[in-house]
Amino acid sequence: MNSPLRPPSDDPLYALPEAARPHYATGMLLDAGDFADEQTYHRNRLARALAFVSGAGARRLPEGLDAAAAGAAGLFAGGTLAGLRVRQVPAAGEAVEEVRIAPGLAVDRIGRLVELPRPVCLRLTRWFDGELLRDGGDGLRLAALDNPSRFASARLIADGPALPARAVVADVFVRFVTCRQALTPAFANGPFDALDAVQTSRLRDAFEVHLVLRGDGLDDDFNGLPQHDRDLSALAPAARRDALQDAVLDGWPDLVGNSDAAGELPAPPGHPPRLDPTAVFLARVFVPVAAGDPPARSGDAVVDNGGRRVLPHLGMLAGALGLGG
């Protein structure tokens, strides 16, 4: 599910670098690595701030973490800053059914901004047929679940369209990727003496969108949706203030958690297997299917935007609390 040409580790921030910046002196010899380290330092400091502002908390999952107790520690972190509404566009004439993601901005688990500057469309029939061909429909069989309302958000159940009796459950994720652009002449690297060598001169912060089958153990005790922070709305004002203060004072994570032998960032509990652990959840898609082996489509898809983490700006929060001017 991660493009082999754009692995998560392609970005130095994925390695969780330390807060060390280059120091310069007159006459010092510098190379490309020094300038790359300068960029990494500033990017990392900004990302750390955004990670905590978005509720990221720990950069690594502490060993032995009880996922049910994570709560406001925000180990799942990341979320939608603006836009990125996902909707189903029905087939009409020659146009096929699509899942369309609106432009917008998200922040991922390690604090990187993920921006979609334009709408992104996923052709649902092509995706479904591709899953059938990829493994003979095994993934669709596992993701085809009865009574799918068990895995829907409260908002969709209260206000959305009726869900089918049986549906394939898939989730829309967006992840940060780095795209190399603009070649320029450069000295050849390695044991070469070519005079026409080139190197990338620009790195573009870009994105990838994934529609991921959820055949990885959804059941009555696990709906696979991101865990949200603790709801403090029912507390009295004084108790709410104390709870917020305690959440901040207890919010500094233990960064001694272990990455694996390959240096991979551990995935949050419930994250789809083999998906970039920093990918941001956007929406859930229910694709109605009839009984059969493999499952066959039987209606238009239903999109559920209500399960994602949203990160409203301060003015919006002030208005929600009645503090607007």
GROMACS .gro file of C-alpha atoms in nm, residues 71-301:
model
  231
   71GLY     CA    1  -0.713   0.879   2.539
   72ALA     CA    2  -0.594   1.239   2.541
   73ALA     CA    3  -0.232   1.131   2.504
   74GLY     CA    4  -0.324   1.148   2.136
   75LEU     CA    5  -0.091   0.875   2.019
   76PHE     CA    6  -0.311   0.837   1.710
   77ALA     CA    7  -0.285   1.207   1.647
   78GLY     CA    8  -0.300   1.398   1.325
   79GLY     CA    9  -0.625   1.507   1.171
   80THR     CA   10  -0.804   1.745   0.938
   81LEU     CA   11  -0.722   2.117   0.962
   82ALA     CA   12  -0.949   2.235   0.679
   83GLY     CA   13  -1.141   2.085   0.387
   84LEU     CA   14  -1.082   1.725   0.273
   85ARG     CA   15  -1.450   1.635   0.278
   86VAL     CA   16  -1.502   1.296   0.112
   87ARG     CA   17  -1.821   1.228  -0.083
   88GLN     CA   18  -1.967   0.977  -0.319
   89VAL     CA   19  -2.038   1.099  -0.672
   90PRO     CA   20  -2.292   0.871  -0.844
   91ALA     CA   21  -2.253   0.749  -1.199
   92ALA     CA   22  -2.429   0.970  -1.455
   93GLY     CA   23  -2.423   0.916  -1.829
   94GLU     CA   24  -2.069   0.825  -1.928
   95ALA     CA   25  -1.930   0.935  -1.590
   96VAL     CA   26  -1.856   0.649  -1.349
   97GLU     CA   27  -1.918   0.639  -0.974
   98GLU     CA   28  -1.641   0.810  -0.779
   99VAL     CA   29  -1.522   0.874  -0.427
  100ARG     CA   30  -1.410   1.238  -0.438
  101ILE     CA   31  -1.183   1.408  -0.183
  102ALA     CA   32  -1.209   1.787  -0.171
  103PRO     CA   33  -0.896   2.004  -0.149
  104GLY     CA   34  -0.776   2.071   0.202
  105LEU     CA   35  -0.506   2.045   0.464
  106ALA     CA   36  -0.423   1.783   0.727
  107VAL     CA   37  -0.143   1.730   0.976
  108ASP     CA   38  -0.003   1.382   1.026
  109ARG     CA   39   0.117   1.200   1.335
  110ILE     CA   40   0.469   1.345   1.328
  111GLY     CA   41   0.353   1.699   1.252
  112ARG     CA   42   0.397   1.723   0.876
  113LEU     CA   43   0.144   1.923   0.674
  114VAL     CA   44  -0.033   1.719   0.405
  115GLU     CA   45  -0.203   1.943   0.148
  116LEU     CA   46  -0.434   1.846  -0.135
  117PRO     CA   47  -0.435   2.152  -0.364
  118ARG     CA   48  -0.704   2.008  -0.593
  119PRO     CA   49  -0.984   1.747  -0.578
  120VAL     CA   50  -0.880   1.383  -0.596
  121CYS     CA   51  -1.113   1.124  -0.749
  122LEU     CA   52  -1.107   0.748  -0.694
  123ARG     CA   53  -1.306   0.547  -0.949
  124LEU     CA   54  -1.491   0.302  -0.732
  125THR     CA   55  -1.573   0.037  -0.992
  126ARG     CA   56  -1.212   0.029  -1.113
  127TRP     CA   57  -1.089   0.002  -0.754
  128PHE     CA   58  -1.334  -0.281  -0.675
  129ASP     CA   59  -1.242  -0.473  -0.990
  130GLY     CA   60  -0.874  -0.422  -0.913
  131GLU     CA   61  -0.917  -0.574  -0.568
  132LEU     CA   62  -1.087  -0.877  -0.728
  133LEU     CA   63  -0.793  -0.926  -0.964
  134ARG     CA   64  -0.522  -0.858  -0.706
  135ASP     CA   65  -0.587  -1.161  -0.484
  136GLY     CA   66  -0.889  -1.333  -0.633
  137GLY     CA   67  -1.123  -1.140  -0.405
  138ASP     CA   68  -0.976  -1.261  -0.072
  139GLY     CA   69  -0.947  -0.907   0.060
  140LEU     CA   70  -1.305  -0.828  -0.037
  141ARG     CA   71  -1.428  -1.145   0.135
  142LEU     CA   72  -1.263  -1.043   0.461
  143ALA     CA   73  -1.390  -0.683   0.438
  144ALA     CA   74  -1.752  -0.780   0.351
  145LEU     CA   75  -1.934  -0.753   0.684
  146ASP     CA   76  -2.293  -0.790   0.798
  147ASN     CA   77  -2.465  -0.511   0.992
  148PRO     CA   78  -2.204  -0.248   0.892
  149SER     CA   79  -2.367   0.018   1.111
  150ARG     CA   80  -2.150  -0.127   1.391
  151PHE     CA   81  -1.854   0.041   1.221
  152ALA     CA   82  -2.016   0.377   1.138
  153SER     CA   83  -1.982   0.705   1.324
  154ALA     CA   84  -2.259   0.829   1.551
  155ARG     CA   85  -2.322   1.119   1.315
  156LEU     CA   86  -2.383   0.894   1.013
  157ILE     CA   87  -2.617   0.671   1.213
  158ALA     CA   88  -2.815   0.974   1.336
  159ASP     CA   89  -2.827   1.187   1.020
  160GLY     CA   90  -2.695   0.987   0.727
  161PRO     CA   91  -2.854   0.753   0.474
  162ALA     CA   92  -2.954   0.402   0.575
  163LEU     CA   93  -2.672   0.153   0.551
  164PRO     CA   94  -2.715  -0.177   0.365
  165ALA     CA   95  -2.742  -0.509   0.544
  166ARG     CA   96  -2.402  -0.613   0.410
  167ALA     CA   97  -2.114  -0.400   0.283
  168VAL     CA   98  -1.746  -0.402   0.206
  169VAL     CA   99  -1.578  -0.163   0.451
  170ALA     CA  100  -1.288   0.048   0.324
  171ASP     CA  101  -1.115   0.355   0.466
  172VAL     CA  102  -0.975   0.662   0.289
  173PHE     CA  103  -0.630   0.769   0.408
  174VAL     CA  104  -0.394   1.043   0.292
  175ARG     CA  105  -0.020   1.030   0.351
  176PHE     CA  106   0.275   1.266   0.311
  177VAL     CA  107   0.520   1.186   0.031
  178THR     CA  108   0.820   1.363  -0.117
  179CYS     CA  109   0.835   1.412  -0.494
  180ARG     CA  110   1.163   1.485  -0.667
  181GLN     CA  111   1.149   1.760  -0.930
  182ALA     CA  112   1.368   1.976  -1.153
  183LEU     CA  113   1.693   1.811  -1.259
  184THR     CA  114   2.009   2.023  -1.272
  185PRO     CA  115   2.371   1.946  -1.375
  186ALA     CA  116   2.586   1.814  -1.092
  187PHE     CA  117   2.896   1.609  -1.017
  188ALA     CA  118   2.834   1.236  -1.049
  189ASN     CA  119   2.801   1.041  -0.723
  190GLY     CA  120   2.996   0.722  -0.662
  191PRO     CA  121   3.274   0.571  -0.877
  192PHE     CA  122   3.176   0.763  -1.188
  193ASP     CA  123   3.336   1.042  -1.389
  194ALA     CA  124   3.042   1.134  -1.613
  195LEU     CA  125   3.035   1.494  -1.734
  196ASP     CA  126   2.660   1.496  -1.796
  197ALA     CA  127   2.536   1.385  -1.453
  198VAL     CA  128   2.226   1.550  -1.305
  199GLN     CA  129   2.067   1.569  -0.960
  200THR     CA  130   1.726   1.667  -0.828
  201SER     CA  131   1.718   2.036  -0.742
  202ARG     CA  132   1.372   2.056  -0.580
  203LEU     CA  133   1.176   1.835  -0.339
  204ARG     CA  134   0.803   1.891  -0.340
  205ASP     CA  135   0.584   1.816  -0.038
  206ALA     CA  136   0.309   1.604  -0.195
  207PHE     CA  137   0.049   1.343  -0.104
  208GLU     CA  138  -0.088   0.999  -0.179
  209VAL     CA  139  -0.449   0.891  -0.126
  210HIS     CA  140  -0.529   0.529  -0.038
  211LEU     CA  141  -0.860   0.343  -0.023
  212VAL     CA  142  -0.783   0.056   0.214
  213LEU     CA  143  -0.994  -0.256   0.270
  214ARG     CA  144  -1.064  -0.314   0.640
  215GLY     CA  145  -1.057  -0.691   0.657
  216ASP     CA  146  -0.815  -0.677   0.950
  217GLY     CA  147  -1.036  -0.781   1.239
  218LEU     CA  148  -1.326  -0.535   1.269
  219ASP     CA  149  -1.580  -0.672   1.516
  220ASP     CA  150  -1.820  -0.563   1.789
  221ASP     CA  151  -1.529  -0.467   2.015
  222PHE     CA  152  -1.317  -0.289   1.754
  223ASN     CA  153  -1.457  -0.052   1.491
  224GLY     CA  154  -1.119   0.055   1.350
  225LEU     CA  155  -1.196   0.428   1.374
  226PRO     CA  156  -0.941   0.674   1.520
  227GLN     CA  157  -0.958   0.709   1.896
  228HIS     CA  158  -1.072   1.055   1.999
  229ASP     CA  159  -0.966   1.260   2.298
  230ARG     CA  160  -1.162   1.246   2.619
  231ASP     CA  161  -1.500   1.424   2.614
  232LEU     CA  162  -1.503   1.678   2.896
  233SER     CA  163  -1.832   1.848   2.809
  234ALA     CA  164  -2.029   1.679   3.088
  235LEU     CA  165  -1.794   1.800   3.362
  236ALA     CA  166  -1.864   2.103   3.578
  237PRO     CA  167  -1.657   2.411   3.481
  238ALA     CA  168  -1.410   2.370   3.768
  239ALA     CA  169  -1.366   1.998   3.704
  240ARG     CA  170  -1.326   2.064   3.332
  241ARG     CA  171  -1.053   2.319   3.401
  242ASP     CA  172  -0.872   2.076   3.631
  243ALA     CA  173  -0.900   1.793   3.376
  244LEU     CA  174  -0.756   2.011   3.101
  245GLN     CA  175  -0.470   2.123   3.324
  246ASP     CA  176  -0.389   1.764   3.421
  247ALA     CA  177  -0.402   1.654   3.057
  248VAL     CA  178  -0.139   1.917   2.970
  249LEU     CA  179   0.084   1.844   3.270
  250ASP     CA  180   0.068   1.469   3.206
  251GLY     CA  181   0.093   1.503   2.830
  252TRP     CA  182   0.471   1.483   2.789
  253PRO     CA  183   0.533   1.138   2.645
  254ASP     CA  184   0.796   0.882   2.726
  255LEU     CA  185   1.014   0.890   2.414
  256VAL     CA  186   1.205   0.580   2.514
  257GLY     CA  187   0.963   0.362   2.316
  258ASN     CA  188   1.127   0.127   2.072
  259SER     CA  189   1.123   0.131   1.694
  260ASP     CA  190   1.179  -0.202   1.526
  261ALA     CA  191   1.508  -0.340   1.399
  262ALA     CA  192   1.460  -0.174   1.061
  263GLY     CA  193   1.401   0.165   1.222
  264GLU     CA  194   1.032   0.167   1.131
  265LEU     CA  195   0.791   0.383   1.326
  266PRO     CA  196   0.543   0.154   1.508
  267ALA     CA  197   0.185   0.181   1.385
  268PRO     CA  198  -0.083   0.306   1.625
  269PRO     CA  199  -0.313   0.032   1.756
  270GLY     CA  200  -0.579  -0.053   1.499
  271HIS     CA  201  -0.392   0.102   1.205
  272PRO     CA  202  -0.433  -0.100   0.882
  273PRO     CA  203  -0.144  -0.344   0.829
  274ARG     CA  204   0.123  -0.249   0.575
  275LEU     CA  205   0.000   0.112   0.555
  276ASP     CA  206   0.234   0.401   0.633
  277PRO     CA  207   0.188   0.448   1.013
  278THR     CA  208   0.177   0.827   0.964
  279ALA     CA  209  -0.115   0.815   0.716
  280VAL     CA  210  -0.413   1.030   0.822
  281PHE     CA  211  -0.762   0.881   0.832
  282LEU     CA  212  -1.020   1.083   0.635
  283ALA     CA  213  -1.339   0.881   0.590
  284ARG     CA  214  -1.500   0.538   0.583
  285VAL     CA  215  -1.667   0.401   0.271
  286PHE     CA  216  -1.939   0.135   0.279
  287VAL     CA  217  -1.979  -0.047  -0.054
  288PRO     CA  218  -2.303  -0.252  -0.059
  289VAL     CA  219  -2.254  -0.612  -0.168
  290ALA     CA  220  -2.481  -0.910  -0.218
  291ALA     CA  221  -2.419  -1.260  -0.090
  292GLY     CA  222  -2.172  -1.440  -0.310
  293ASP     CA  223  -1.818  -1.564  -0.334
  294PRO     CA  224  -1.649  -1.334  -0.409
  295PRO     CA  225  -1.885  -1.051  -0.307
  296ALA     CA  226  -2.057  -0.861  -0.588
  297ARG     CA  227  -2.161  -0.497  -0.573
  298SER     CA  228  -2.529  -0.426  -0.519
  299GLY     CA  229  -2.568  -0.048  -0.488
  300ASP     CA  230  -2.408   0.292  -0.451
  301ALA     CA  231  -2.144   0.350  -0.185
   0.00000   0.00000   0.00000
